[in-house]
PDB file of C-alpha atoms in Angstrom:
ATOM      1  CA  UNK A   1      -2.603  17.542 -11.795  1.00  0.00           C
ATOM      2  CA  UNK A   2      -2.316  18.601  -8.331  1.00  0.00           C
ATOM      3  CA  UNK A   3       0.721  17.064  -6.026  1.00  0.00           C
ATOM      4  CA  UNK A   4       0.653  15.764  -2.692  1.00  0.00           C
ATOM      5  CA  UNK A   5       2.756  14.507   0.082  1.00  0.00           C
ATOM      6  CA  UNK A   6       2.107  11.053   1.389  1.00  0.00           C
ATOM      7  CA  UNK A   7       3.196  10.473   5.195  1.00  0.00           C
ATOM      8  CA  UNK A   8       4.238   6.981   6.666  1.00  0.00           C
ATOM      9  CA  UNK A   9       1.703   5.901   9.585  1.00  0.00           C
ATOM     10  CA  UNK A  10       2.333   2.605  10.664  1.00  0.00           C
ATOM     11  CA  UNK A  11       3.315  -1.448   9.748  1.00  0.00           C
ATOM     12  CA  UNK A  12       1.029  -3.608  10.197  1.00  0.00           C
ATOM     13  CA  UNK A  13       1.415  -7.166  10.026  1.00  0.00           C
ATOM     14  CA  UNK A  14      -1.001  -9.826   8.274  1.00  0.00           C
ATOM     15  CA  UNK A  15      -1.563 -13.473   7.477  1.00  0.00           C
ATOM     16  CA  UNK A  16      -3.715 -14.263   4.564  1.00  0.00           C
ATOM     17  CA  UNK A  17      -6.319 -17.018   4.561  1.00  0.00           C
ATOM     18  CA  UNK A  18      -7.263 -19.390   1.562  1.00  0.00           C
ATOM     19  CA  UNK A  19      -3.584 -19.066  -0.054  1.00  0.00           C
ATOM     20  CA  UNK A  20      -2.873 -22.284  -2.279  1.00  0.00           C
ATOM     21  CA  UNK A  21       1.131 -21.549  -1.524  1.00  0.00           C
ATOM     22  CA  UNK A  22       3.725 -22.096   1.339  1.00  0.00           C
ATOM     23  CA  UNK A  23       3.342 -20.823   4.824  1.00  0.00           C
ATOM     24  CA  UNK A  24       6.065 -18.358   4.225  1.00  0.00           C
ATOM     25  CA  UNK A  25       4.314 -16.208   1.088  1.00  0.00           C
ATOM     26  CA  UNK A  26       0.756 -16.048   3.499  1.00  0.00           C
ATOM     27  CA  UNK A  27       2.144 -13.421   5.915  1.00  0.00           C
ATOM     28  CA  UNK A  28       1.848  -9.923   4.671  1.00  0.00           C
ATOM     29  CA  UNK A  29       3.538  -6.668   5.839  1.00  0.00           C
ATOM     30  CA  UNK A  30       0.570  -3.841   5.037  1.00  0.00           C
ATOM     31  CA  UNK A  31       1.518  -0.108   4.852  1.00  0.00           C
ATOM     32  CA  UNK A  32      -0.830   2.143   6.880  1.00  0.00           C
ATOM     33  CA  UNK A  33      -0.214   5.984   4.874  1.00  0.00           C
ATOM     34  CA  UNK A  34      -2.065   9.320   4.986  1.00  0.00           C
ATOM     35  CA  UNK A  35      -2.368  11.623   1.756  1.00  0.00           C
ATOM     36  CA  UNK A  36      -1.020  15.147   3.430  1.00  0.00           C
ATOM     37  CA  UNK A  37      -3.267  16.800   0.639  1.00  0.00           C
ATOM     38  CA  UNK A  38      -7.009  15.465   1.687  1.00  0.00           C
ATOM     39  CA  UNK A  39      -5.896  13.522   5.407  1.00  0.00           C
ATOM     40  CA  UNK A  40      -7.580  10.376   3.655  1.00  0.00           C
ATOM     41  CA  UNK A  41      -5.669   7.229   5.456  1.00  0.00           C
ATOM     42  CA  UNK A  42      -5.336   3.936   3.184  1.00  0.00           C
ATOM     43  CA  UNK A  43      -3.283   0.965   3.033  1.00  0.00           C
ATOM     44  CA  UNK A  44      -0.708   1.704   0.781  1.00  0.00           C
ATOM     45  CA  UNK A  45       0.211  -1.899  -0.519  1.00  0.00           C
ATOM     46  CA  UNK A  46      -1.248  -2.875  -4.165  1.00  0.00           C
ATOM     47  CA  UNK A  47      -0.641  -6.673  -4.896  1.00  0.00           C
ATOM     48  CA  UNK A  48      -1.454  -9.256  -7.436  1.00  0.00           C
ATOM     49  CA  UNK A  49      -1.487 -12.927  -7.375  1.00  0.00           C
ATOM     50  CA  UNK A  50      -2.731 -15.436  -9.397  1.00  0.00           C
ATOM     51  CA  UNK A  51      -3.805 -15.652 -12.973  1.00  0.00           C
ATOM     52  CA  UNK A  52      -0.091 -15.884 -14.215  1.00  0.00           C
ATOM     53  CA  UNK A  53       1.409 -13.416 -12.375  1.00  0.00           C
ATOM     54  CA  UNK A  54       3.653 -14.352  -9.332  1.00  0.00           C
ATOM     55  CA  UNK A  55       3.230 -12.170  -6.107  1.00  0.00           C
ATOM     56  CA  UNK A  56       3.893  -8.735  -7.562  1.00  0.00           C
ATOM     57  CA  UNK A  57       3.582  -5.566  -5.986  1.00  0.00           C
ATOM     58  CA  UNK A  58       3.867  -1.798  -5.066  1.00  0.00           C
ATOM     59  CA  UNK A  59       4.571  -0.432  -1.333  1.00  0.00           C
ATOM     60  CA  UNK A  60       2.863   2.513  -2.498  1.00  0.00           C
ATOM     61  CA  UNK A  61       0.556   3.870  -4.868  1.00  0.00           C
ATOM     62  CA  UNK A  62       1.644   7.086  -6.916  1.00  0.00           C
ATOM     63  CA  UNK A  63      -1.821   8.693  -6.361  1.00  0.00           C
ATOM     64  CA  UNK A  64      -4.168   9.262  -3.552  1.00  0.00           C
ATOM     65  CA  UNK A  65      -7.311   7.352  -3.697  1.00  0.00           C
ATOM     66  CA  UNK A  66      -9.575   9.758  -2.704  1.00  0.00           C
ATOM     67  CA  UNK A  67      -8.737  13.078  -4.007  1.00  0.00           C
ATOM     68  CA  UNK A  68      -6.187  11.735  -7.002  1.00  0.00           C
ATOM     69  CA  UNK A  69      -3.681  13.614  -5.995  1.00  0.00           C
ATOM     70  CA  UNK A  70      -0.357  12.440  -7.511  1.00  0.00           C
ATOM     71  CA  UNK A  71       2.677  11.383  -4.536  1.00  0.00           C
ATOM     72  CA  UNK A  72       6.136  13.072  -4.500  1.00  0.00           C
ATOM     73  CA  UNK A  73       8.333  10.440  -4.435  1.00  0.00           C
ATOM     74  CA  UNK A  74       9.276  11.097  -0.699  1.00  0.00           C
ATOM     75  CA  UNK A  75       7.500   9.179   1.659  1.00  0.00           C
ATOM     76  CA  UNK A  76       6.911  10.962   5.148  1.00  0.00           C
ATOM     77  CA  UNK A  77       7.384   9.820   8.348  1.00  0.00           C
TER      78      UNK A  77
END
């Protein structure tokens, strides 16, 4: 499997809509990141809610999206 290098872009900030839970757990922080292998730009942030789980979640994925490419652990900036 081929290895890639995944480079910070930018923070941006969000407030979800239609959230059953306290003000405080509706604002979002999403992680704007470009895979250095294929230049494909995605929001890094994988969440879960609901269905038993609380609000769990990764910053980053450890693959690119498009190409499959699996991240070093280093995140660019």
């Amino acid at each position: 499997m081929k290895t890639a290098k995944v480079k910070f872009i930018r923070e941006i900030e969000a407030l979800r809509q239609g959230v059953d839970t306290d003000d405080e757990s509706r604002d979002m922080s999403l992680t704007v990141c470009e895979c250095m292998n294929c230049h494909w730009t995605f929001i890094g942030d994988c969440e879960r809610q609901g269905y038993g789980f609380t609000n769990q979640g990764v910053q980053v994925p450890n693959f690119c999206p498009m190409c499959g490419s699996k991240f070093d652990d280093d995140l660019l900036e």
